[in-house]
GROMACS .gro file of C-alpha atoms in nm:
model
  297
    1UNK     CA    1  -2.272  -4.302   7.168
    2UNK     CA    2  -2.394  -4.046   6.992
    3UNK     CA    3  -2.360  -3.942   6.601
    4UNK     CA    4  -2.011  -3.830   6.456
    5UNK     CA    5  -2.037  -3.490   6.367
    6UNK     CA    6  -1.902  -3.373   6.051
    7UNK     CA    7  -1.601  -3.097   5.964
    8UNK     CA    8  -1.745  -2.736   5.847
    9UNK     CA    9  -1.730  -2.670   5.487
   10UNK     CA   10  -1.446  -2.465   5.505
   11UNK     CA   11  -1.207  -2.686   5.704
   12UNK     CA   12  -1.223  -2.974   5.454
   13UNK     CA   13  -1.186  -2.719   5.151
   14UNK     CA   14  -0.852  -2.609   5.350
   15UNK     CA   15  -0.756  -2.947   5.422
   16UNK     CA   16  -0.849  -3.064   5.020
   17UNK     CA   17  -0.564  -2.788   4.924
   18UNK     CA   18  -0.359  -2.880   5.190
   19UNK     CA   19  -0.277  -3.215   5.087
   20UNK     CA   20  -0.305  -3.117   4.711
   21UNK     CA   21  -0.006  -2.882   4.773
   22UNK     CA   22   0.169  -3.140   4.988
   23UNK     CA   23   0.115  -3.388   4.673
   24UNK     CA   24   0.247  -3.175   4.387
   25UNK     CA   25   0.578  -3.093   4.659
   26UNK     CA   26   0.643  -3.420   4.635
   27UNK     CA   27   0.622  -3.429   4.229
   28UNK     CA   28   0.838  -3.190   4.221
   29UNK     CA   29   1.255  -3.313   4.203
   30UNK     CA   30   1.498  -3.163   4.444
   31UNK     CA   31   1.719  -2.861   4.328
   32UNK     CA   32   2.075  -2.997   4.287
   33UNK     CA   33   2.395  -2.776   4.411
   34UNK     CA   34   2.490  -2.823   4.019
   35UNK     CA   35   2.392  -2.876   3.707
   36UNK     CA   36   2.511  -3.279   3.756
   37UNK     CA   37   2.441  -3.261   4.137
   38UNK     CA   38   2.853  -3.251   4.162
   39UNK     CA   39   2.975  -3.032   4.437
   40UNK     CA   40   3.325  -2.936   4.434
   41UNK     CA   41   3.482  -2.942   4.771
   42UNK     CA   42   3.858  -2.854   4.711
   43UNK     CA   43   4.012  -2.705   4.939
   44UNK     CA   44   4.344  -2.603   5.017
   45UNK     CA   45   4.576  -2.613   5.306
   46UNK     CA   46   4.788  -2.317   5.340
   47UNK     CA   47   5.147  -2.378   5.600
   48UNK     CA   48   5.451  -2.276   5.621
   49UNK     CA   49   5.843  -2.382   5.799
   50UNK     CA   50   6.010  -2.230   6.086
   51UNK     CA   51   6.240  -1.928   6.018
   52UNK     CA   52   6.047  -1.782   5.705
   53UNK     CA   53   6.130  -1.393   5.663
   54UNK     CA   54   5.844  -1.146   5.685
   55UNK     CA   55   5.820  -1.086   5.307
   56UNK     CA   56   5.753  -1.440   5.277
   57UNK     CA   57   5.508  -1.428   5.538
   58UNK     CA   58   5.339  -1.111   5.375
   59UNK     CA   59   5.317  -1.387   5.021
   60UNK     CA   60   5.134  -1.621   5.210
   61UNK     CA   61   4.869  -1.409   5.360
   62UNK     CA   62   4.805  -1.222   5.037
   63UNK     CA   63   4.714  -1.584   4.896
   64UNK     CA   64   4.499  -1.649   5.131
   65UNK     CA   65   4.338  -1.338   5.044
   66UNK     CA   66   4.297  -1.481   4.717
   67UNK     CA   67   4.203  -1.816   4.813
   68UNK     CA   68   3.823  -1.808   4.993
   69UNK     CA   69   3.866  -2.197   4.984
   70UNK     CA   70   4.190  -2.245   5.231
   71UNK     CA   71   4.284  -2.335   5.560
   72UNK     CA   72   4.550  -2.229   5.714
   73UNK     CA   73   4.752  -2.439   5.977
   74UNK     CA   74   5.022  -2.345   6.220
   75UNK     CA   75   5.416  -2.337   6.113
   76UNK     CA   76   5.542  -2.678   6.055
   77UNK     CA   77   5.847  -2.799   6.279
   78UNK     CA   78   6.041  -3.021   6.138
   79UNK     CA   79   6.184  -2.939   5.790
   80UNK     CA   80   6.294  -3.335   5.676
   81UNK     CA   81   5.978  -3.522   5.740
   82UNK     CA   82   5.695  -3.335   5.510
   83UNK     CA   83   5.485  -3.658   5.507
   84UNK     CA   84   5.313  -3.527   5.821
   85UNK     CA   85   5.156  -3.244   5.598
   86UNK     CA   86   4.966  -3.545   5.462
   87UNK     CA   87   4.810  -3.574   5.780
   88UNK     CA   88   4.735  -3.234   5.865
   89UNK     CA   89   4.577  -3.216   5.478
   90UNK     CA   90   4.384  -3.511   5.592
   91UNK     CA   91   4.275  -3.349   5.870
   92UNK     CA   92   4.203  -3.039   5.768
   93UNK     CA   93   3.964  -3.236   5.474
   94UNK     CA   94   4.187  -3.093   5.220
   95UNK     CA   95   4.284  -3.219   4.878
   96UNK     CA   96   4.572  -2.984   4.769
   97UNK     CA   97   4.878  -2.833   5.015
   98UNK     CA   98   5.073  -2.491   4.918
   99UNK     CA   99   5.327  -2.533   5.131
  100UNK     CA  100   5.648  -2.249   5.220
  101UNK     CA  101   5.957  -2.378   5.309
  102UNK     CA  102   6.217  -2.142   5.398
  103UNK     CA  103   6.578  -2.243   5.415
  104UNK     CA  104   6.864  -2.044   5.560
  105UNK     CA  105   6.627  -1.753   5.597
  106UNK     CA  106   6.691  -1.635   5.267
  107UNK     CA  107   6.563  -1.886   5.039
  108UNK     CA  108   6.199  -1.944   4.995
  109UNK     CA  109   6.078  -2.266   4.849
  110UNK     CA  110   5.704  -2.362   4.752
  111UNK     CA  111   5.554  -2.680   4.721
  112UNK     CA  112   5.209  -2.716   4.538
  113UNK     CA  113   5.070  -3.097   4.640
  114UNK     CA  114   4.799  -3.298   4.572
  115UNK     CA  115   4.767  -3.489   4.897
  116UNK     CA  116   4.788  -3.759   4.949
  117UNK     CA  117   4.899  -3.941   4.661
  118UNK     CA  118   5.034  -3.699   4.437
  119UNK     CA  119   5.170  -3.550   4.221
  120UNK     CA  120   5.395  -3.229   4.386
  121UNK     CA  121   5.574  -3.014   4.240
  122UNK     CA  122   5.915  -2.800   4.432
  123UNK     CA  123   5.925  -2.430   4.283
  124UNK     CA  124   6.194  -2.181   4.370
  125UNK     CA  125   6.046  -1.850   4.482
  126UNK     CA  126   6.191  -1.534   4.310
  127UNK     CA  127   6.087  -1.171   4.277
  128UNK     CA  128   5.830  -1.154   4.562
  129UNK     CA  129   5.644  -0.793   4.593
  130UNK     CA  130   5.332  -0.779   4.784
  131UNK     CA  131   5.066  -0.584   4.816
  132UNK     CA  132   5.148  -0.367   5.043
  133UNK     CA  133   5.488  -0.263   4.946
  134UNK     CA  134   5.337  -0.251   4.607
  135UNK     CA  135   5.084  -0.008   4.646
  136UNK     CA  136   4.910  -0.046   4.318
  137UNK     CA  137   4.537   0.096   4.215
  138UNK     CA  138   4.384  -0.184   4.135
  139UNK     CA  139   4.118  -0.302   4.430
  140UNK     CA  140   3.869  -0.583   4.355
  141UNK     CA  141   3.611  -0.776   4.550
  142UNK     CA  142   3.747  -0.963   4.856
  143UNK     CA  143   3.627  -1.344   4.828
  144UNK     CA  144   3.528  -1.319   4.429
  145UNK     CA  145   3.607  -1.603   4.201
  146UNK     CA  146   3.881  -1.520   3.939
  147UNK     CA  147   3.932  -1.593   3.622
  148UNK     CA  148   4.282  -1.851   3.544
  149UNK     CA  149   4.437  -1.689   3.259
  150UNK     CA  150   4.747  -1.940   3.147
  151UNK     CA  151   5.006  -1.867   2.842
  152UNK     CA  152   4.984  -2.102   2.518
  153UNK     CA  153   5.292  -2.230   2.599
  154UNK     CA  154   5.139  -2.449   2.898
  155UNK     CA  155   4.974  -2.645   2.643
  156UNK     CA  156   5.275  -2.747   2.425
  157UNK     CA  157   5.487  -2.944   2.699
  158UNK     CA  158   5.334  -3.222   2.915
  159UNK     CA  159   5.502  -3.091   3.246
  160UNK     CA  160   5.353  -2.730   3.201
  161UNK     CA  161   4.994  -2.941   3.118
  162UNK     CA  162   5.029  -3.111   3.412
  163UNK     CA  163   5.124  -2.751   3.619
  164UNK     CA  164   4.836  -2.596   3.475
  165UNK     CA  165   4.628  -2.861   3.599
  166UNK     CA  166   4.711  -2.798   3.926
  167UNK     CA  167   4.695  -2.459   3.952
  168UNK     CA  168   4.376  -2.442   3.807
  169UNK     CA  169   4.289  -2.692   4.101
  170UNK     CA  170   4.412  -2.513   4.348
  171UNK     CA  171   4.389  -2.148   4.264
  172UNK     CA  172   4.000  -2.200   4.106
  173UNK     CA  173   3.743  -2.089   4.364
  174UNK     CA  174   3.479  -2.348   4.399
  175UNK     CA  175   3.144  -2.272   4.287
  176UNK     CA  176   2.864  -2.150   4.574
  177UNK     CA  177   3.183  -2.157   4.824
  178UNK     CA  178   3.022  -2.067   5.156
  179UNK     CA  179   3.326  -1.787   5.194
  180UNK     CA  180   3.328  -1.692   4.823
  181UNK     CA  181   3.120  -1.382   4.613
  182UNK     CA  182   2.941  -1.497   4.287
  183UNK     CA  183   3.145  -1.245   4.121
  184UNK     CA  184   3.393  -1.257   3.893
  185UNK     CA  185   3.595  -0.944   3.921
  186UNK     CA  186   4.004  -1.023   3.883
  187UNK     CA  187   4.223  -1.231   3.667
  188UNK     CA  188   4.495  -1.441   3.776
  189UNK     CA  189   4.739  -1.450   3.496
  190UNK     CA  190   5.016  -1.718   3.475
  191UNK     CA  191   5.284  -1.682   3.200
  192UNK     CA  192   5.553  -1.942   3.128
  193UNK     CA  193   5.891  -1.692   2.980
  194UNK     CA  194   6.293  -1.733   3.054
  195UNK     CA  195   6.188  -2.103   3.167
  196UNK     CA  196   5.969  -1.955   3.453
  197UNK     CA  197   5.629  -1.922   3.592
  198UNK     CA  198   5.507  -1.539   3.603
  199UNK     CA  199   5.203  -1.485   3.885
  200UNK     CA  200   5.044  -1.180   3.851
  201UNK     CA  201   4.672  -1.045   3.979
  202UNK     CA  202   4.426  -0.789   3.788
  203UNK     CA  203   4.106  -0.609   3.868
  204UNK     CA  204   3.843  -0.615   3.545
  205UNK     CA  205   3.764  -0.266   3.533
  206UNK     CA  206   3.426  -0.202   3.290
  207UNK     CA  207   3.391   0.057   3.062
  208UNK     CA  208   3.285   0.456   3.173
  209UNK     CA  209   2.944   0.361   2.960
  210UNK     CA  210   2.801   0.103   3.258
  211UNK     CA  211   2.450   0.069   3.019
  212UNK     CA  212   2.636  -0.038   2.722
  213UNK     CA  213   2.915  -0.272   2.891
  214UNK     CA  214   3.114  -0.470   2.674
  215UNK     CA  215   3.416  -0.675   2.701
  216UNK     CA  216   3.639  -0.464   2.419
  217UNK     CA  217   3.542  -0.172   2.698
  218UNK     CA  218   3.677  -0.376   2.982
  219UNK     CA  219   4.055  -0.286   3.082
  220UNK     CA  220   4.286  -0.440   3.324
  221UNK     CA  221   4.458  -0.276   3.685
  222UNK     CA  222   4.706  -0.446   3.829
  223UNK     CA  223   4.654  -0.575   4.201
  224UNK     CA  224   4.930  -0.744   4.345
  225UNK     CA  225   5.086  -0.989   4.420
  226UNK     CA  226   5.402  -1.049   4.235
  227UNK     CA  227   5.560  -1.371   4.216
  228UNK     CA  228   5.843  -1.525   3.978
  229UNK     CA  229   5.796  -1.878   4.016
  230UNK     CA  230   6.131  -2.123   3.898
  231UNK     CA  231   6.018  -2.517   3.828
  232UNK     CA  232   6.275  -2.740   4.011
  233UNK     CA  233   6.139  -3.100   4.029
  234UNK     CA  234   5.849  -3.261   4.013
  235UNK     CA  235   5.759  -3.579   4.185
  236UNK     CA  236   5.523  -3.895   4.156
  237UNK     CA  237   5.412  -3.909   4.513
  238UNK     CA  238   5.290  -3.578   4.780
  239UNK     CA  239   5.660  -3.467   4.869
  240UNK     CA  240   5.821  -3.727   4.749
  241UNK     CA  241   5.821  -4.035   4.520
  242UNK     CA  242   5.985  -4.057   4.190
  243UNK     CA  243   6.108  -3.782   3.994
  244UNK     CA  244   5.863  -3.680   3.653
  245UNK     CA  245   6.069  -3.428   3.544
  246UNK     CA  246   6.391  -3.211   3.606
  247UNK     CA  247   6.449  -2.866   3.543
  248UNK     CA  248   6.812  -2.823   3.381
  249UNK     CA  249   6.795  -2.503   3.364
  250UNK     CA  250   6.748  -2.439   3.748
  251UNK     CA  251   7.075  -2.339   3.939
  252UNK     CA  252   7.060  -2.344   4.322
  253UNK     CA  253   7.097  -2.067   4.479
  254UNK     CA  254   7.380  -2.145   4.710
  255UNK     CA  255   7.548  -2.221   4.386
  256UNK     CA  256   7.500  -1.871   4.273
  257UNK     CA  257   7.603  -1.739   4.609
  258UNK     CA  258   7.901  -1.918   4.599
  259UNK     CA  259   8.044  -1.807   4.229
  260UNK     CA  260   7.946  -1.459   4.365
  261UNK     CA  261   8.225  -1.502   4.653
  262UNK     CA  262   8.417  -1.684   4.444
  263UNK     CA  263   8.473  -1.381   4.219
  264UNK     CA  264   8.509  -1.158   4.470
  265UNK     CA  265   8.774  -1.373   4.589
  266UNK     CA  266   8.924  -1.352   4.214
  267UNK     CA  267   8.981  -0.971   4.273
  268UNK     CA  268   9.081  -0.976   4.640
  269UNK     CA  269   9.381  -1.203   4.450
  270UNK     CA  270   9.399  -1.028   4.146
  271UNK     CA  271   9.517  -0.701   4.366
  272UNK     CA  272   9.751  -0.906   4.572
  273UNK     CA  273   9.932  -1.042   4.256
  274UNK     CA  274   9.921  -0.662   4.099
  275UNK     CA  275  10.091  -0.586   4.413
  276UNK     CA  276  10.355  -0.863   4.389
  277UNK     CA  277  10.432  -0.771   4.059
  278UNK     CA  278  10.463  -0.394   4.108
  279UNK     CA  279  10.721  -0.505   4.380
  280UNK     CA  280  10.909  -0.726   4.157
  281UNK     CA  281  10.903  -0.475   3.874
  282UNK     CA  282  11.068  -0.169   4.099
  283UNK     CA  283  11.325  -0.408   4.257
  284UNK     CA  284  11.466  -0.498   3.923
  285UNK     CA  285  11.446  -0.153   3.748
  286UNK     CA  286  11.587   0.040   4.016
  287UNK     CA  287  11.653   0.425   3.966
  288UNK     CA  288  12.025   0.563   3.992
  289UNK     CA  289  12.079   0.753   4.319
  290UNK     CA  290  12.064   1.085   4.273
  291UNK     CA  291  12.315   1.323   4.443
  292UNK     CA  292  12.086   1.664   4.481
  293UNK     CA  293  11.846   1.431   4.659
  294UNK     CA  294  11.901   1.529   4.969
  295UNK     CA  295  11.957   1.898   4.872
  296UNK     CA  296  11.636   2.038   4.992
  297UNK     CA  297  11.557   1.846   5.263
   0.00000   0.00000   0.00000
């Protein structure tokens, strides 16, 4: 057999660097997805009931809208069994449920749930204005990650500390989202007044001067939507479980409904006894009979 012959110059210089390079790669650590190598993966599932009205409908899709980081899922059938949003949640590989039940198609109920164990809370859906009947100027970047703004009051009583908590869960975009902007661009604003929860949504407009931006320059448009949010119950478990605390202020809404017709009933019967009485008073104070009645007839 004959001699082995031996690689040019140049090919072992290349293959010297080569495996230097490949050496110095493997020195190197890996780039974590964070700071702690955490990655947050909440996500939220996004349903509603049968029967809900179109403004309600118009609600949901403008929080999606807001919310890069939720699924949505068909309407739910059956209004008594909700643990079977558990199991679409579970499917879905999501950790928190907004969930709008509609009763009576009138009534508009939302659930916010951490599934599957819990807590959830049962708010009572007032004062809803989208954005398109709104109409409003403010326009900001679809998919950006906004900035919670909650009221001082949250932090004075433990059930608002425990509702800000969750909505900072649900409503905080996750960071490097695959369907999120790194951009922070809007402010969601949550203010606790007349024992409610005020939702409202504004665009961070900068300053005219863009080359001296500051944030005393920055002002605020309002984007939509509007939402009055009333606290009912909230519970231990995800839809259930026992009770952590109960609003005394709420009223239901059939109750309201009901002292409306009852004091509509109050006139309808206050005119019938005005009546009665007129008819009692003329039959004893009746008039003489006149005899140049009939005169001019």
């Amino acid at each position: 057999m004959g001699k082995r012959k031996a690689p040019p110059a140049a090919d072992e210089a290349e293959l010297q660097q080569s495996n230097a390079g490949d050496r110095k790669a493997a020195k190197q650590p890996k780039l974590a997805t964070h700071a702690s190598g955490f990655k947050n993966k909440e996500k939220v599932l996004l349903l509603s009931s049968r029967g809900i009205t179109h403004r309600s409908r118009h609600l949901m899709l403008d929080l999606a809208q807001l919310l890069p980081h939720c699924k949505r899922d068909s309407k739910l059938d059956t209004k008594t069994d909700r643990g079977v949003i558990n199991e679409v949640a579970d499917m879905k590989g999501c950790s928190s449920v907004l969930f709008f039940e509609s009763r009576k198609r009138k009534d508009l109920y939302i659930w916010l749930a951490r599934a599957p164990d819990g807590p959830s809370i049962k708010f009572h859906c007032a004062n809803v204005h989208t954005m398109a009947e709104l109409k409003l100027s403010g326009n900001h970047l679809k998919g950006s990650r906004p900035v919670l703004s909650f009221d001082a009051s949250f932090d004075q009583q433990p059930h608002l500390q425990l509702m800000k908590e969750m909505f900072t869960q649900s409503f905080a975009t996750p960071r490097r989202h695959p369907k999120s902007k790194p951009f922070h661009d809007h402010v969601i604003s949550f203010h606790f007044l007349d024992n409610r929860i005020w939702l409202r949504n504004y665009q961070v407009v900068p300053g005219l001067d863009k080359k001296k931006a500051s944030a005393d320059s920055a002002s605020l448009v309002e984007v939509g939507p509007r939402v009055c949010l009333n606290p009912i119950k909230i519970f231990g478990g995800s839809f259930g479980g026992p009770v952590l605390f109960d609003n005394p202020h709420f009223v239901s809404p059939n109750r309201i409904r009901a002292l409306l017709k009852k004091r509509e009933a109050s006139k309808y019967g206050a005119k019938v006894s005005a009546k009665s009485q007129r008819r009692t008073h003329e039959q004893q104070h009746q008039l003489p009979k006149d005899d140049l009645a009939d005169v001019f007839r």
